[in-house]
Amino acid sequence: MTKSSEGATVVALLADPDAPTEVAQRIARRLPDRLARRSGEERQFDVTVVSEPITAGAAEDPPTVMRRIMERANGEDWDIVVALTDLPLHSHGRKLVVDLSYEYSLALLSLPSLGGWRQETRALRAVEKAVLSLAGRRDAEAEEETRGAPPQRPFDEPLAPVRPDPFVEDESADLRYITGGPRGNMRVLVGMVRANRPWRLVPGLSKGLAAALATGAVATVNGVIWSLAVTLSTPRLVIAMVGSVALMTGWLIVDAHLWHRKSEVSPEAWKRAVLYNASTVLTVGIGVLVCYVGLLVINLAWAYFILTGQVFTMFARTPLRAGEYLTLAWLVASVATVGGALGSSLESDEAIRAAAYSKREQQRRERLQKHRGD
């Protein structure tokens, strides 16, 4: 990495493909002006985005990733490099937020540790703090004013629950921030679910959705379903909804082999497996719930179009009113979801993984499967 002594400071955002690259591109539009204002000097920043894989798998430790970033930065005309990944990284059993190397002007940021809400805003703040800290350190060392001084702590102001973490001397980072505890673990979990984009499950399960729509269309004109809809209480309809969503979620996870198994026996491996499995259940569950809501709306529209009050009253012995339309569509959505679970058996495992996970998560799981196969 070459280091410029005059002109604009070149900042490279080295991002994993897919979601991290999209975040980096949006950040890059706002970052130069924010850095120029916050630096307190007449200083310019040029920000460039480079999209390429920087992490290879779940078992990869932060020092390995930092060394890969160093090797990638060698020979480039970059003053500062900030790497962004959507995979959770672990440091001695804790979740990594950011690594800073003042010697090499590098930073590594794990996006899931920033959570799922306002992630882009938090990522912008984190990248901004990292760049300003690294740039300030380089300037101080160039002027030989603070040699031997302890590293600055750019994240000491509230970015809770982020805190500094001690690390072994042979690691490549000068300063590391981690997150932990119930709040930190929940933030990482929500960040992982967001990276998987569970709403993409809807168009990804074409055969399952076709089976669900067909089941719903038939159930909507079934007299037995009409009678059940007007006699079932709200708690029973809720139980039917929860049961159908849980059934399809479990079926997709089992049928497509989405459950993460430990590759080694250790407390850290167990915690990592719990984290990945929890993210899988939430990702698939949210995706199935989105499908359920879609089926409910479609079935409601279909019932309004196809049913007549006279025929409905003949079978259900109840007038066809707005409440009857809603309860019928609700029950049919539960029945259709079960039909969709059976129809999803026709989907390939690869299609379900592509619908349930981000590209990087798919690659990580493929590497783990190959590793177990070896």
PDB file of C-alpha atoms in Angstrom, residues 155-304:
ATOM      1  CA  PHE A 155     -15.577   4.105  19.427  1.00  0.00           C
ATOM      2  CA  ASP A 156     -15.534   4.995  23.116  1.00  0.00           C
ATOM      3  CA  GLU A 157     -18.572   7.233  22.765  1.00  0.00           C
ATOM      4  CA  PRO A 158     -21.935   5.428  22.837  1.00  0.00           C
ATOM      5  CA  LEU A 159     -22.169   2.811  20.118  1.00  0.00           C
ATOM      6  CA  ALA A 160     -23.475   0.403  22.737  1.00  0.00           C
ATOM      7  CA  PRO A 161     -22.993  -2.403  23.368  1.00  0.00           C
ATOM      8  CA  VAL A 162     -19.569  -2.044  21.705  1.00  0.00           C
ATOM      9  CA  ARG A 163     -16.455  -2.071  23.879  1.00  0.00           C
ATOM     10  CA  PRO A 164     -12.681  -2.555  23.533  1.00  0.00           C
ATOM     11  CA  ASP A 165     -11.282  -6.070  23.793  1.00  0.00           C
ATOM     12  CA  PRO A 166      -7.800  -7.301  24.745  1.00  0.00           C
ATOM     13  CA  PHE A 167      -6.028  -9.444  22.166  1.00  0.00           C
ATOM     14  CA  VAL A 168      -2.830 -11.474  21.889  1.00  0.00           C
ATOM     15  CA  GLU A 169       0.330  -9.708  20.810  1.00  0.00           C
ATOM     16  CA  ASP A 170       0.873 -11.623  17.589  1.00  0.00           C
ATOM     17  CA  GLU A 171      -2.407 -10.469  16.038  1.00  0.00           C
ATOM     18  CA  SER A 172      -2.382  -7.855  13.325  1.00  0.00           C
ATOM     19  CA  ALA A 173      -4.799  -5.387  14.952  1.00  0.00           C
ATOM     20  CA  ASP A 174      -3.781  -2.551  17.265  1.00  0.00           C
ATOM     21  CA  LEU A 175      -7.298  -2.011  18.565  1.00  0.00           C
ATOM     22  CA  ARG A 176     -10.317  -4.280  18.576  1.00  0.00           C
ATOM     23  CA  TYR A 177     -13.940  -3.666  19.476  1.00  0.00           C
ATOM     24  CA  ILE A 178     -16.362  -6.446  20.308  1.00  0.00           C
ATOM     25  CA  THR A 179     -19.972  -6.846  21.374  1.00  0.00           C
ATOM     26  CA  GLY A 180     -21.511  -9.352  23.738  1.00  0.00           C
ATOM     27  CA  GLY A 181     -24.172  -9.994  26.322  1.00  0.00           C
ATOM     28  CA  PRO A 182     -27.873 -10.440  25.531  1.00  0.00           C
ATOM     29  CA  ARG A 183     -28.175  -7.073  23.796  1.00  0.00           C
ATOM     30  CA  GLY A 184     -25.051  -7.531  21.702  1.00  0.00           C
ATOM     31  CA  ASN A 185     -25.948 -11.101  20.738  1.00  0.00           C
ATOM     32  CA  MET A 186     -29.439 -10.003  19.713  1.00  0.00           C
ATOM     33  CA  ARG A 187     -27.972  -7.212  17.598  1.00  0.00           C
ATOM     34  CA  VAL A 188     -25.691  -9.666  15.785  1.00  0.00           C
ATOM     35  CA  LEU A 189     -28.566 -12.088  15.238  1.00  0.00           C
ATOM     36  CA  VAL A 190     -30.825  -9.385  13.766  1.00  0.00           C
ATOM     37  CA  GLY A 191     -27.937  -8.223  11.574  1.00  0.00           C
ATOM     38  CA  MET A 192     -27.446 -11.759  10.234  1.00  0.00           C
ATOM     39  CA  VAL A 193     -31.151 -12.093   9.461  1.00  0.00           C
ATOM     40  CA  ARG A 194     -31.134  -8.796   7.604  1.00  0.00           C
ATOM     41  CA  ALA A 195     -28.094  -9.901   5.580  1.00  0.00           C
ATOM     42  CA  ASN A 196     -30.053 -12.995   4.491  1.00  0.00           C
ATOM     43  CA  ARG A 197     -32.985 -10.814   3.330  1.00  0.00           C
ATOM     44  CA  PRO A 198     -35.803 -13.198   4.306  1.00  0.00           C
ATOM     45  CA  TRP A 199     -38.347 -11.501   2.028  1.00  0.00           C
ATOM     46  CA  ARG A 200     -36.473 -13.017  -0.958  1.00  0.00           C
ATOM     47  CA  LEU A 201     -37.856 -16.399   0.092  1.00  0.00           C
ATOM     48  CA  VAL A 202     -41.202 -15.511  -1.509  1.00  0.00           C
ATOM     49  CA  PRO A 203     -40.146 -15.445  -5.191  1.00  0.00           C
ATOM     50  CA  GLY A 204     -37.526 -18.126  -4.593  1.00  0.00           C
ATOM     51  CA  LEU A 205     -40.039 -20.887  -3.761  1.00  0.00           C
ATOM     52  CA  SER A 206     -41.934 -20.977  -7.040  1.00  0.00           C
ATOM     53  CA  LYS A 207     -43.136 -24.586  -6.782  1.00  0.00           C
ATOM     54  CA  GLY A 208     -44.143 -24.250  -3.149  1.00  0.00           C
ATOM     55  CA  LEU A 209     -46.054 -21.042  -3.865  1.00  0.00           C
ATOM     56  CA  ALA A 210     -47.796 -22.661  -6.832  1.00  0.00           C
ATOM     57  CA  ALA A 211     -48.933 -25.523  -4.598  1.00  0.00           C
ATOM     58  CA  ALA A 212     -50.095 -23.075  -1.920  1.00  0.00           C
ATOM     59  CA  LEU A 213     -52.082 -20.981  -4.394  1.00  0.00           C
ATOM     60  CA  ALA A 214     -53.702 -24.081  -5.884  1.00  0.00           C
ATOM     61  CA  THR A 215     -54.591 -25.380  -2.419  1.00  0.00           C
ATOM     62  CA  GLY A 216     -56.050 -22.022  -1.451  1.00  0.00           C
ATOM     63  CA  ALA A 217     -58.106 -21.725  -4.625  1.00  0.00           C
ATOM     64  CA  VAL A 218     -59.684 -25.166  -4.053  1.00  0.00           C
ATOM     65  CA  ALA A 219     -60.200 -24.652  -0.294  1.00  0.00           C
ATOM     66  CA  THR A 220     -61.948 -21.314  -0.856  1.00  0.00           C
ATOM     67  CA  VAL A 221     -64.839 -23.030  -2.693  1.00  0.00           C
ATOM     68  CA  ASN A 222     -65.087 -25.981  -0.292  1.00  0.00           C
ATOM     69  CA  GLY A 223     -68.258 -26.094   1.815  1.00  0.00           C
ATOM     70  CA  VAL A 224     -66.559 -27.891   4.727  1.00  0.00           C
ATOM     71  CA  ILE A 225     -63.991 -25.099   4.943  1.00  0.00           C
ATOM     72  CA  TRP A 226     -66.836 -22.566   4.975  1.00  0.00           C
ATOM     73  CA  SER A 227     -68.470 -24.311   7.916  1.00  0.00           C
ATOM     74  CA  LEU A 228     -65.179 -24.549   9.811  1.00  0.00           C
ATOM     75  CA  ALA A 229     -64.383 -20.886   9.183  1.00  0.00           C
ATOM     76  CA  VAL A 230     -67.597 -19.632  10.792  1.00  0.00           C
ATOM     77  CA  THR A 231     -67.397 -21.998  13.774  1.00  0.00           C
ATOM     78  CA  LEU A 232     -63.702 -21.773  14.713  1.00  0.00           C
ATOM     79  CA  SER A 233     -62.865 -19.260  17.439  1.00  0.00           C
ATOM     80  CA  THR A 234     -60.138 -16.638  17.047  1.00  0.00           C
ATOM     81  CA  PRO A 235     -57.677 -18.539  19.330  1.00  0.00           C
ATOM     82  CA  ARG A 236     -58.067 -21.642  17.168  1.00  0.00           C
ATOM     83  CA  LEU A 237     -57.485 -19.633  14.006  1.00  0.00           C
ATOM     84  CA  VAL A 238     -54.331 -18.204  15.595  1.00  0.00           C
ATOM     85  CA  ILE A 239     -53.159 -21.710  16.535  1.00  0.00           C
ATOM     86  CA  ALA A 240     -53.819 -22.875  12.970  1.00  0.00           C
ATOM     87  CA  MET A 241     -51.791 -19.944  11.616  1.00  0.00           C
ATOM     88  CA  VAL A 242     -48.841 -20.477  13.972  1.00  0.00           C
ATOM     89  CA  GLY A 243     -48.906 -24.221  13.374  1.00  0.00           C
ATOM     90  CA  SER A 244     -48.913 -23.909   9.589  1.00  0.00           C
ATOM     91  CA  VAL A 245     -46.091 -21.343   9.585  1.00  0.00           C
ATOM     92  CA  ALA A 246     -44.033 -23.472  11.996  1.00  0.00           C
ATOM     93  CA  LEU A 247     -44.697 -26.587   9.913  1.00  0.00           C
ATOM     94  CA  MET A 248     -43.535 -25.009   6.679  1.00  0.00           C
ATOM     95  CA  THR A 249     -40.529 -23.389   8.382  1.00  0.00           C
ATOM     96  CA  GLY A 250     -39.436 -26.700   9.905  1.00  0.00           C
ATOM     97  CA  TRP A 251     -40.076 -28.579   6.674  1.00  0.00           C
ATOM     98  CA  LEU A 252     -37.930 -26.195   4.615  1.00  0.00           C
ATOM     99  CA  ILE A 253     -35.062 -26.346   7.121  1.00  0.00           C
ATOM    100  CA  VAL A 254     -35.111 -30.144   7.343  1.00  0.00           C
ATOM    101  CA  ASP A 255     -35.791 -30.877   3.677  1.00  0.00           C
ATOM    102  CA  ALA A 256     -33.086 -28.513   2.376  1.00  0.00           C
ATOM    103  CA  HIS A 257     -30.561 -29.448   5.108  1.00  0.00           C
ATOM    104  CA  LEU A 258     -30.302 -25.872   6.371  1.00  0.00           C
ATOM    105  CA  TRP A 259     -29.507 -26.866   9.966  1.00  0.00           C
ATOM    106  CA  HIS A 260     -25.949 -25.969  10.916  1.00  0.00           C
ATOM    107  CA  ARG A 261     -23.935 -28.755  12.547  1.00  0.00           C
ATOM    108  CA  LYS A 262     -20.852 -28.203  14.626  1.00  0.00           C
ATOM    109  CA  SER A 263     -17.611 -28.955  12.788  1.00  0.00           C
ATOM    110  CA  GLU A 264     -15.706 -29.271  16.081  1.00  0.00           C
ATOM    111  CA  VAL A 265     -16.425 -29.903  19.738  1.00  0.00           C
ATOM    112  CA  SER A 266     -15.824 -26.713  21.726  1.00  0.00           C
ATOM    113  CA  PRO A 267     -17.881 -24.084  23.574  1.00  0.00           C
ATOM    114  CA  GLU A 268     -17.108 -21.524  20.876  1.00  0.00           C
ATOM    115  CA  ALA A 269     -18.245 -23.898  18.107  1.00  0.00           C
ATOM    116  CA  TRP A 270     -21.436 -24.580  20.052  1.00  0.00           C
ATOM    117  CA  LYS A 271     -22.186 -20.851  20.430  1.00  0.00           C
ATOM    118  CA  ARG A 272     -21.489 -20.318  16.742  1.00  0.00           C
ATOM    119  CA  ALA A 273     -23.855 -23.163  15.793  1.00  0.00           C
ATOM    120  CA  VAL A 274     -26.601 -21.712  18.016  1.00  0.00           C
ATOM    121  CA  LEU A 275     -26.157 -18.302  16.383  1.00  0.00           C
ATOM    122  CA  TYR A 276     -26.296 -19.640  12.820  1.00  0.00           C
ATOM    123  CA  ASN A 277     -29.265 -21.915  13.532  1.00  0.00           C
ATOM    124  CA  ALA A 278     -31.175 -19.102  15.221  1.00  0.00           C
ATOM    125  CA  SER A 279     -30.575 -16.889  12.191  1.00  0.00           C
ATOM    126  CA  THR A 280     -31.753 -19.704   9.905  1.00  0.00           C
ATOM    127  CA  VAL A 281     -34.983 -20.231  11.864  1.00  0.00           C
ATOM    128  CA  LEU A 282     -35.732 -16.490  11.938  1.00  0.00           C
ATOM    129  CA  THR A 283     -34.831 -15.993   8.269  1.00  0.00           C
ATOM    130  CA  VAL A 284     -36.996 -18.860   7.030  1.00  0.00           C
ATOM    131  CA  GLY A 285     -39.758 -18.085   9.553  1.00  0.00           C
ATOM    132  CA  ILE A 286     -40.003 -14.440   8.469  1.00  0.00           C
ATOM    133  CA  GLY A 287     -39.981 -15.486   4.820  1.00  0.00           C
ATOM    134  CA  VAL A 288     -42.786 -17.993   5.412  1.00  0.00           C
ATOM    135  CA  LEU A 289     -44.755 -15.376   7.368  1.00  0.00           C
ATOM    136  CA  VAL A 290     -44.460 -12.980   4.425  1.00  0.00           C
ATOM    137  CA  CYS A 291     -45.765 -15.776   2.183  1.00  0.00           C
ATOM    138  CA  TYR A 292     -48.630 -16.332   4.621  1.00  0.00           C
ATOM    139  CA  VAL A 293     -49.676 -12.678   4.545  1.00  0.00           C
ATOM    140  CA  GLY A 294     -49.554 -12.745   0.749  1.00  0.00           C
ATOM    141  CA  LEU A 295     -51.736 -15.846   0.662  1.00  0.00           C
ATOM    142  CA  LEU A 296     -54.189 -14.218   3.062  1.00  0.00           C
ATOM    143  CA  VAL A 297     -54.587 -11.183   0.803  1.00  0.00           C
ATOM    144  CA  ILE A 298     -54.885 -13.278  -2.366  1.00  0.00           C
ATOM    145  CA  ASN A 299     -57.413 -15.654  -0.788  1.00  0.00           C
ATOM    146  CA  LEU A 300     -59.461 -12.734   0.499  1.00  0.00           C
ATOM    147  CA  ALA A 301     -59.613 -11.221  -2.979  1.00  0.00           C
ATOM    148  CA  TRP A 302     -60.436 -14.619  -4.530  1.00  0.00           C
ATOM    149  CA  ALA A 303     -63.229 -15.264  -2.008  1.00  0.00           C
ATOM    150  CA  TYR A 304     -64.727 -11.808  -2.597  1.00  0.00           C
TER     151      TYR A 304
END
